[in-house]
mmCIF file of C-alpha atoms in Angstrom:
data_model
loop_
_atom_site.group_PDB
_atom_site.id
_atom_site.type_symbol
_atom_site.label_atom_id
_atom_site.label_comp_id
_atom_site.label_asym_id
_atom_site.label_seq_id
_atom_site.Cartn_x
_atom_site.Cartn_y
_atom_site.Cartn_z
ATOM 1 C CA MET D 27 -64.442 85.332 85.162
ATOM 2 C CA GLU D 28 -67.070 84.545 87.360
ATOM 3 C CA GLN D 29 -64.859 84.752 90.540
ATOM 4 C CA ASP D 30 -63.859 88.665 89.872
ATOM 5 C CA LYS D 31 -67.573 89.166 89.970
ATOM 6 C CA PRO D 32 -68.764 90.974 92.945
ATOM 7 C CA TRP D 33 -70.932 89.643 95.135
ATOM 8 C CA ALA D 34 -74.837 90.742 95.917
ATOM 9 C CA LEU D 35 -77.106 89.472 98.533
ATOM 10 C CA ILE D 36 -80.965 88.936 97.219
ATOM 11 C CA SER D 37 -83.628 87.738 99.199
ATOM 12 C CA GLU D 38 -84.497 84.658 97.533
ATOM 13 C CA VAL D 39 -85.016 82.858 94.030
ATOM 14 C CA GLY D 40 -89.044 82.660 93.754
ATOM 15 C CA GLY D 41 -91.634 82.503 96.841
ATOM 16 C CA ASP D 42 -93.240 85.442 97.653
ATOM 17 C CA CYS D 43 -90.211 87.575 97.598
ATOM 18 C CA GLY D 44 -87.966 86.492 95.371
ATOM 19 C CA LEU D 45 -87.091 87.326 92.111
ATOM 20 C CA LEU D 46 -88.082 85.418 89.240
ATOM 21 C CA GLU D 47 -85.545 82.925 87.300
ATOM 22 C CA ASP D 48 -85.276 85.356 84.670
ATOM 23 C CA HIS D 49 -84.588 88.399 86.346
ATOM 24 C CA LEU D 50 -81.780 86.277 88.195
ATOM 25 C CA ASP D 51 -80.149 85.576 84.967
ATOM 26 C CA ILE D 52 -79.788 89.575 84.771
ATOM 27 C CA VAL D 53 -78.339 90.019 88.030
ATOM 28 C CA LYS D 54 -75.946 86.984 87.228
ATOM 29 C CA ARG D 55 -74.721 88.531 84.187
ATOM 30 C CA HIS D 56 -72.505 91.524 86.881
ATOM 31 C CA PHE D 57 -72.569 89.421 90.625
ATOM 32 C CA GLN D 58 -72.143 86.253 92.015
ATOM 33 C CA VAL D 59 -75.122 85.893 94.410
ATOM 34 C CA VAL D 60 -76.026 85.039 97.745
ATOM 35 C CA CYS D 61 -79.429 84.303 98.938
ATOM 36 C CA TYR D 62 -80.502 86.108 102.123
ATOM 37 C CA GLN D 63 -80.905 82.473 104.315
ATOM 38 C CA ASP D 64 -77.901 80.909 102.836
ATOM 39 C CA PHE D 65 -76.050 84.293 103.609
ATOM 40 C CA LEU D 66 -77.406 83.841 107.462
ATOM 41 C CA GLN D 67 -75.680 80.194 107.536
ATOM 42 C CA ASN D 68 -72.380 81.932 107.594
ATOM 43 C CA PRO D 69 -72.528 85.529 107.757
ATOM 44 C CA GLU D 70 -68.610 85.577 108.682
ATOM 45 C CA LEU D 71 -67.916 84.049 105.136
ATOM 46 C CA HIS D 72 -70.351 85.884 102.983
ATOM 47 C CA GLY D 73 -70.510 89.376 105.138
ATOM 48 C CA PRO D 74 -67.138 90.598 103.930
ATOM 49 C CA GLN D 75 -67.929 90.216 100.267
ATOM 50 C CA VAL D 76 -71.455 91.700 99.784
ATOM 51 C CA GLN D 77 -71.099 94.579 97.748
ATOM 52 C CA ALA D 78 -74.337 95.408 96.642
ATOM 53 C CA LEU D 79 -77.582 94.656 98.673
ATOM 54 C CA LEU D 80 -80.435 94.217 96.160
ATOM 55 C CA MET D 81 -84.033 94.793 97.445
ATOM 56 C CA TRP D 82 -87.292 93.273 95.908
ATOM 57 C CA ARG D 83 -90.446 93.628 97.223
ATOM 58 C CA TYR D 84 -88.729 95.326 100.190
ATOM 59 C CA TYR D 85 -86.217 92.100 101.015
ATOM 60 C CA PRO D 86 -83.916 91.895 102.212
ATOM 61 C CA GLU D 87 -84.950 94.672 104.662
ATOM 62 C CA ALA D 88 -81.649 97.055 104.978
ATOM 63 C CA GLN D 89 -81.980 96.881 108.664
ATOM 64 C CA PRO D 90 -78.867 98.248 110.812
ATOM 65 C CA ALA D 91 -77.979 94.658 112.331
ATOM 66 C CA LEU D 92 -77.950 93.236 108.602
ATOM 67 C CA LEU D 93 -76.166 96.546 106.956
ATOM 68 C CA ARG D 94 -73.390 96.502 110.084
ATOM 69 C CA MET D 95 -72.346 92.377 108.765
ATOM 70 C CA LEU D 96 -71.961 93.944 105.206
ATOM 71 C CA PRO D 97 -68.814 95.716 105.897
ATOM 72 C CA SER D 98 -67.771 96.101 102.235
ATOM 73 C CA LEU D 99 -71.360 97.255 101.165
ATOM 74 C CA LYS D 100 -71.271 100.062 98.555
ATOM 75 C CA VAL D 101 -74.819 100.093 97.474
ATOM 76 C CA VAL D 102 -78.466 99.506 98.570
ATOM 77 C CA SER D 103 -80.340 98.884 95.286
ATOM 78 C CA SER D 104 -84.227 99.108 95.514
ATOM 79 C CA GLY D 105 -86.548 98.152 92.886
ATOM 80 C CA GLY D 106 -89.828 100.365 92.918
ATOM 81 C CA THR D 107 -90.152 104.044 93.311
ATOM 82 C CA GLY D 108 -90.671 104.228 97.292
ATOM 83 C CA VAL D 109 -88.198 104.908 99.306
ATOM 84 C CA ASP D 110 -90.065 105.143 102.278
ATOM 85 C CA HIS D 111 -89.343 101.556 103.904
ATOM 86 C CA LEU D 112 -85.257 102.899 103.847
ATOM 87 C CA ASP D 113 -83.381 105.033 106.177
ATOM 88 C CA VAL D 114 -81.535 107.025 103.650
ATOM 89 C CA SER D 115 -79.514 109.079 105.944
ATOM 90 C CA PHE D 116 -78.645 106.329 108.157
ATOM 91 C CA ILE D 117 -77.508 104.170 105.005
ATOM 92 C CA ASN D 118 -75.565 107.051 103.930
ATOM 93 C CA GLY D 119 -73.842 107.804 106.909
ATOM 94 C CA LEU D 120 -72.596 104.357 106.442
ATOM 95 C CA GLY D 121 -70.685 105.060 103.208
ATOM 96 C CA VAL D 122 -73.250 103.620 101.216
ATOM 97 C CA LYS D 123 -75.165 104.836 98.337
ATOM 98 C CA VAL D 124 -78.956 104.305 97.891
ATOM 99 C CA SER D 125 -80.867 103.937 94.491
ATOM 100 C CA ASN D 126 -84.415 102.997 93.239
ATOM 101 C CA THR D 127 -85.938 102.379 89.854
ATOM 102 C CA PRO D 128 -88.393 105.456 88.897
ATOM 103 C CA GLY D 129 -90.501 105.982 86.046
ATOM 104 C CA VAL D 130 -90.359 102.192 84.800
ATOM 105 C CA VAL D 131 -93.342 101.351 87.222
ATOM 106 C CA SER D 132 -95.304 104.154 85.925
ATOM 107 C CA ARG D 133 -97.007 102.393 82.782
ATOM 108 C CA ALA D 134 -98.366 99.391 84.736
ATOM 109 C CA THR D 135 -99.355 100.897 87.852
ATOM 110 C CA ALA D 136 -101.826 103.343 85.449
ATOM 111 C CA ASP D 137 -102.541 100.254 83.869
ATOM 112 C CA LEU D 138 -103.661 99.076 87.125
ATOM 113 C CA ALA D 139 -105.275 102.197 88.779
ATOM 114 C CA MET D 140 -107.699 102.233 85.472
ATOM 115 C CA GLY D 141 -108.662 98.634 86.074
ATOM 116 C CA LEU D 142 -109.502 99.098 89.761
ATOM 117 C CA LEU D 143 -111.235 102.474 88.861
ATOM 118 C CA LEU D 144 -113.351 99.928 86.142
ATOM 119 C CA ALA D 145 -114.047 97.133 88.078
ATOM 120 C CA SER D 146 -115.361 98.773 90.896
ATOM 121 C CA ALA D 147 -117.401 101.678 88.842
ATOM 122 C CA ARG D 148 -119.139 98.579 86.261
ATOM 123 C CA ARG D 149 -118.989 95.878 89.457
ATOM 124 C CA ILE D 150 -117.259 93.708 87.506
ATOM 125 C CA LEU D 151 -116.377 91.129 90.524
ATOM 126 C CA GLU D 152 -119.815 91.117 91.487
ATOM 127 C CA GLY D 153 -120.966 90.268 88.107
ATOM 128 C CA HIS D 154 -118.207 87.613 88.055
ATOM 129 C CA LEU D 155 -119.252 85.851 90.978
ATOM 130 C CA VAL D 156 -123.152 85.926 89.694
ATOM 131 C CA ALA D 157 -122.375 84.437 86.478
ATOM 132 C CA ARG D 158 -120.170 81.275 87.861
ATOM 133 C CA ASP D 159 -122.825 80.885 90.716
ATOM 134 C CA PRO D 160 -124.670 77.745 90.322
ATOM 135 C CA GLU D 161 -127.593 79.074 91.773
ATOM 136 C CA THR D 162 -128.026 81.706 89.090
ATOM 137 C CA ARG D 163 -130.851 81.029 86.853
ATOM 138 C CA ARG D 164 -131.263 84.594 85.778
ATOM 139 C CA ILE D 165 -129.286 87.993 85.341
ATOM 140 C CA PRO D 166 -130.205 90.104 88.282
ATOM 141 C CA LEU D 167 -131.336 93.678 86.807
ATOM 142 C CA ASN D 168 -130.166 95.296 90.065
ATOM 143 C CA LEU D 169 -126.373 94.823 88.750
ATOM 144 C CA VAL D 170 -126.150 98.528 87.920
ATOM 145 C CA GLY D 171 -122.862 100.270 87.999
ATOM 146 C CA THR D 172 -121.874 103.988 87.158
ATOM 147 C CA ASP D 173 -120.629 105.546 84.481
ATOM 148 C CA VAL D 174 -116.775 106.042 84.122
ATOM 149 C CA SER D 175 -116.767 107.858 80.372
ATOM 150 C CA GLY D 176 -117.673 111.564 80.602
ATOM 151 C CA ALA D 177 -117.287 111.078 84.525
ATOM 152 C CA THR D 178 -114.832 113.468 86.226
ATOM 153 C CA LEU D 179 -111.443 112.263 87.411
ATOM 154 C CA GLY D 180 -109.390 113.967 90.015
ATOM 155 C CA ILE D 181 -105.735 112.624 90.404
ATOM 156 C CA VAL D 182 -103.804 113.323 93.669
ATOM 157 C CA GLY D 183 -100.018 113.390 92.695
ATOM 158 C CA MET D 184 -99.119 114.091 89.068
ATOM 159 C CA GLY D 185 -95.624 112.325 88.881
ATOM 160 C CA ASP D 186 -94.940 109.993 85.954
ATOM 161 C CA THR D 187 -97.697 107.355 87.548
ATOM 162 C CA GLY D 188 -100.358 110.257 87.680
ATOM 163 C CA PHE D 189 -99.707 111.380 84.115
ATOM 164 C CA ASN D 190 -99.942 108.314 82.877
ATOM 165 C CA ILE D 191 -103.524 107.520 84.605
ATOM 166 C CA ALA D 192 -104.356 111.028 82.937
ATOM 167 C CA GLN D 193 -103.305 109.760 79.871
ATOM 168 C CA ARG D 194 -105.495 106.651 79.962
ATOM 169 C CA GLY D 195 -109.045 108.778 81.822
ATOM 170 C CA HIS D 196 -108.044 110.976 78.664
ATOM 171 C CA GLY D 197 -109.024 108.024 76.758
ATOM 172 C CA PHE D 198 -111.856 107.134 78.657
ATOM 173 C CA GLU D 199 -113.219 111.259 77.816
ATOM 174 C CA MET D 200 -113.011 111.741 81.547
ATOM 175 C CA ASP D 201 -112.369 115.724 82.695
ATOM 176 C CA VAL D 202 -109.040 115.418 84.408
ATOM 177 C CA LEU D 203 -108.145 117.508 87.417
ATOM 178 C CA TYR D 204 -105.387 117.143 89.187
ATOM 179 C CA HIS D 205 -103.506 118.525 92.527
ATOM 180 C CA ASN D 206 -99.925 118.347 92.732
ATOM 181 C CA ARG D 207 -96.892 120.567 94.326
ATOM 182 C CA ASN D 208 -95.833 121.763 91.007
ATOM 183 C CA ARG D 209 -98.383 122.155 88.348
ATOM 184 C CA ARG D 210 -97.089 120.508 84.969
ATOM 185 C CA SER D 211 -96.595 122.637 81.845
ATOM 186 C CA LEU D 212 -99.158 123.662 79.654
ATOM 187 C CA GLU D 213 -97.914 121.335 76.925
ATOM 188 C CA ASP D 214 -98.472 118.255 79.322
ATOM 189 C CA GLU D 215 -102.219 119.641 80.522
ATOM 190 C CA GLN D 216 -103.207 119.991 77.274
ATOM 191 C CA ALA D 217 -101.630 116.198 76.006
ATOM 192 C CA VAL D 218 -104.539 114.906 78.941
ATOM 193 C CA GLY D 219 -106.983 118.029 79.190
ATOM 194 C CA ALA D 220 -106.229 118.101 82.249
ATOM 195 C CA THR D 221 -107.025 121.042 84.739
ATOM 196 C CA PHE D 222 -104.731 122.166 87.838
ATOM 197 C CA CYS D 223 -106.156 122.314 90.719
ATOM 198 C CA GLN D 224 -104.080 124.274 93.350
ATOM 199 C CA ASN D 225 -106.497 123.353 96.729
ATOM 200 C CA LEU D 226 -106.940 119.402 97.180
ATOM 201 C CA ASP D 227 -110.230 120.169 98.065
ATOM 202 C CA GLU D 228 -112.030 121.553 95.294
ATOM 203 C CA LEU D 229 -110.640 118.494 93.697
ATOM 204 C CA LEU D 230 -112.207 116.141 96.093
ATOM 205 C CA ARG D 231 -115.406 118.134 95.905
ATOM 206 C CA ARG D 232 -115.345 118.029 92.018
ATOM 207 C CA SER D 233 -114.614 114.392 91.254
ATOM 208 C CA ASP D 234 -116.044 111.229 90.564
ATOM 209 C CA PHE D 235 -113.077 109.078 90.893
ATOM 210 C CA VAL D 236 -110.483 110.020 92.969
ATOM 211 C CA VAL D 237 -107.040 108.579 92.405
ATOM 212 C CA LEU D 238 -103.975 108.744 94.899
ATOM 213 C CA ALA D 239 -100.820 108.331 93.325
ATOM 214 C CA VAL D 240 -98.354 110.179 95.763
ATOM 215 C CA ARG D 241 -95.376 109.080 97.134
ATOM 216 C CA LEU D 242 -95.567 108.599 100.895
ATOM 217 C CA THR D 243 -93.635 111.369 102.865
ATOM 218 C CA SER D 244 -94.551 113.239 106.181
ATOM 219 C CA GLU D 245 -96.556 115.713 103.967
ATOM 220 C CA THR D 246 -98.778 112.786 102.605
ATOM 221 C CA THR D 247 -99.138 110.559 105.353
ATOM 222 C CA GLY D 248 -102.823 110.651 106.795
ATOM 223 C CA LEU D 249 -103.544 112.707 103.614
ATOM 224 C CA ILE D 250 -107.130 111.290 103.096
ATOM 225 C CA GLY D 251 -108.932 111.137 106.486
ATOM 226 C CA SER D 252 -112.087 111.903 107.651
ATOM 227 C CA ARG D 253 -112.394 115.483 106.766
ATOM 228 C CA GLU D 254 -111.334 114.780 103.227
ATOM 229 C CA LEU D 255 -113.687 112.119 102.421
ATOM 230 C CA GLU D 256 -116.691 114.187 103.772
ATOM 231 C CA LEU D 257 -115.823 116.691 100.942
ATOM 232 C CA MET D 258 -116.151 114.196 98.493
ATOM 233 C CA LYS D 259 -119.387 113.262 96.647
ATOM 234 C CA PRO D 260 -121.536 110.423 98.064
ATOM 235 C CA THR D 261 -121.524 108.844 94.301
ATOM 236 C CA ALA D 262 -117.362 109.089 94.231
ATOM 237 C CA THR D 263 -114.855 106.171 94.580
ATOM 238 C CA LEU D 264 -111.500 106.319 96.160
ATOM 239 C CA VAL D 265 -108.424 104.520 94.181
ATOM 240 C CA ASN D 266 -105.323 104.114 95.908
ATOM 241 C CA ILE D 267 -102.429 103.000 93.936
ATOM 242 C CA SER D 268 -100.178 104.820 96.082
ATOM 243 C CA ARG D 269 -99.343 103.768 99.571
ATOM 244 C CA GLY D 270 -101.699 102.393 102.323
ATOM 245 C CA GLN D 271 -100.409 104.902 104.771
ATOM 246 C CA VAL D 272 -101.584 108.041 102.983
ATOM 247 C CA VAL D 273 -105.518 107.226 103.882
ATOM 248 C CA ASP D 274 -106.639 106.995 107.252
ATOM 249 C CA GLN D 275 -108.277 103.338 107.340
ATOM 250 C CA ASP D 276 -110.704 103.501 110.204
ATOM 251 C CA ALA D 277 -112.109 106.677 108.431
ATOM 252 C CA LEU D 278 -112.655 104.932 105.234
ATOM 253 C CA VAL D 279 -114.185 102.008 106.721
ATOM 254 C CA GLN D 280 -116.568 104.691 108.571
ATOM 255 C CA ALA D 281 -117.075 106.693 104.985
ATOM 256 C CA LEU D 282 -117.765 103.308 103.235
ATOM 257 C CA ARG D 283 -120.119 102.123 105.894
ATOM 258 C CA SER D 284 -121.960 105.547 106.529
ATOM 259 C CA GLY D 285 -122.481 106.030 102.336
ATOM 260 C CA THR D 286 -120.116 109.103 102.993
ATOM 261 C CA ILE D 287 -118.722 107.670 99.315
ATOM 262 C CA ARG D 288 -119.702 105.088 97.276
ATOM 263 C CA ALA D 289 -116.702 102.498 96.876
ATOM 264 C CA ALA D 290 -113.272 102.099 97.292
ATOM 265 C CA ALA D 291 -110.787 100.416 95.293
ATOM 266 C CA LEU D 292 -107.231 99.874 96.861
ATOM 267 C CA ASP D 293 -103.958 98.313 95.446
ATOM 268 C CA VAL D 294 -102.074 99.533 98.715
ATOM 269 C CA THR D 295 -102.993 99.400 102.504
ATOM 270 C CA HIS D 296 -101.451 99.423 105.894
ATOM 271 C CA PRO D 297 -100.137 96.928 106.954
ATOM 272 C CA GLU D 298 -99.781 94.538 103.952
ATOM 273 C CA PRO D 299 -101.126 92.127 103.862
ATOM 274 C CA LEU D 300 -104.044 93.482 106.004
ATOM 275 C CA PRO D 301 -105.167 91.084 109.395
ATOM 276 C CA ARG D 302 -107.579 88.479 108.419
ATOM 277 C CA ASP D 303 -110.154 90.296 110.305
ATOM 278 C CA HIS D 304 -109.633 93.857 109.069
ATOM 279 C CA PRO D 305 -113.238 95.705 108.506
ATOM 280 C CA LEU D 306 -112.680 96.642 104.886
ATOM 281 C CA PHE D 307 -112.763 92.742 104.054
ATOM 282 C CA SER D 308 -116.462 92.790 105.554
ATOM 283 C CA LEU D 309 -117.726 95.935 103.309
ATOM 284 C CA PRO D 310 -119.411 95.122 99.713
ATOM 285 C CA ASN D 311 -118.187 98.046 98.065
ATOM 286 C CA VAL D 312 -114.648 98.018 98.792
ATOM 287 C CA LEU D 313 -112.097 96.329 95.971
ATOM 288 C CA ILE D 314 -108.280 95.060 96.879
ATOM 289 C CA THR D 315 -105.797 93.624 95.349
ATOM 290 C CA PRO D 316 -102.162 92.826 96.948
ATOM 291 C CA HIS D 317 -99.912 95.566 95.936
ATOM 292 C CA VAL D 318 -99.549 94.362 92.297
ATOM 293 C CA GLY D 319 -99.496 97.298 90.008
ATOM 294 C CA ALA D 320 -95.696 97.032 88.985
ATOM 295 C CA ASN D 321 -96.229 92.940 88.330
ATOM 296 C CA THR D 322 -95.675 92.386 85.084
ATOM 297 C CA PRO D 323 -93.162 90.427 83.552
ATOM 298 C CA SER D 324 -91.684 93.547 81.192
ATOM 299 C CA THR D 325 -91.812 95.928 83.847
ATOM 300 C CA GLY D 326 -90.007 93.464 86.702
ATOM 301 C CA GLY D 327 -87.002 92.788 84.139
ATOM 302 C CA ARG D 328 -86.566 96.214 83.838
ATOM 303 C CA MET D 329 -86.722 96.984 87.054
ATOM 304 C CA VAL D 330 -83.905 94.573 87.933
ATOM 305 C CA GLU D 331 -82.073 95.850 84.662
ATOM 306 C CA MET D 332 -82.069 99.396 86.854
ATOM 307 C CA MET D 333 -81.026 98.212 89.807
ATOM 308 C CA VAL D 334 -78.155 96.089 88.656
ATOM 309 C CA GLU D 335 -76.939 99.379 86.350
ATOM 310 C CA SER D 336 -77.139 101.531 89.591
ATOM 311 C CA ALA D 337 -75.007 98.397 91.531
ATOM 312 C CA VAL D 338 -73.008 98.247 89.241
ATOM 313 C CA ALA D 339 -71.767 102.106 89.011
ATOM 314 C CA ALA D 340 -71.744 102.205 92.680
ATOM 315 C CA ILE D 341 -68.823 99.644 92.899
ATOM 316 C CA ARG D 342 -66.696 101.507 90.044
ATOM 317 C CA GLY D 343 -67.204 104.557 91.586
ATOM 318 C CA LEU D 344 -69.057 105.906 88.868
ATOM 319 C CA PRO D 345 -72.000 108.358 89.272
ATOM 320 C CA VAL D 346 -75.355 106.111 90.610
ATOM 321 C CA PRO D 347 -78.188 106.167 87.861
ATOM 322 C CA ASN D 348 -81.302 107.043 90.321
ATOM 323 C CA GLU D 349 -79.272 107.609 93.305
ATOM 324 C CA VAL D 350 -81.707 108.719 96.120
ATOM 325 C CA LYS D 351 -80.487 111.420 98.457
ATOM 326 C CA PRO D 352 -81.685 112.279 101.623
ATOM 327 C CA ASN D 353 -84.713 114.755 102.058
#
């Protein structure tokens, strides 16, 4: 019966941060749903009912003020792999479980990483603008990109997403290097033709394309700064599909302006979105997309299924799939 289903708090349906209608149907199979703005209209009514907070695109934000209004809350289930937006220790201290959706975003995010790499290398966006410009009368001969096939791809972070990027790079006959806290198995390395670089500096010096695929932690915050950018080839491109805070953006702007590196292609920045007058927007050798690595229908649907699966388990007192523990 509908009235017997537990309640879940979500951000909204549609809009910039809301669930798609198809995704909402997945949630409603197991939950009664209240949207955040409706919740705020009557928190005394809804607060004691809500047992699951389903976060989509980081919303509703799991801030202490909100969590304290949810005395029956059992779980915060967040879509995506990263949990840098969550104070896991604080939430657990309230007796609330935390879960995420690792793995499911890896293929779509790897696709976007290669898309950014290719678009930057072959100057696809510039070519598109030239082709559709009403003033174009002839194809400019100076619209020259750089080779991808046969180039050296350096991947920083060889988890699921990094490995999927390596697979795609291998398909383009790239020489694949990777740097990771732990070396992958010999079988994994052979499958994608990857060579382990224990030293990040070595990878930066050797790579034509450096792709960042790490999680945001205290160790990876500011991982790429002025020093690291200066180690890269002047013909190299930096691709970031991890988190904006992994790169010192001021140092990146300077490196792009000075020719320290050739170009950057970014799906993530800090903050998101960037201020409209941010200097990255003024640089012709920068390509930016608005954190859309996981934005495909099948990926989104599977993320919501995993969120719901974890939330249902937590409410029933069962082991929570993909439970996140404090570091």
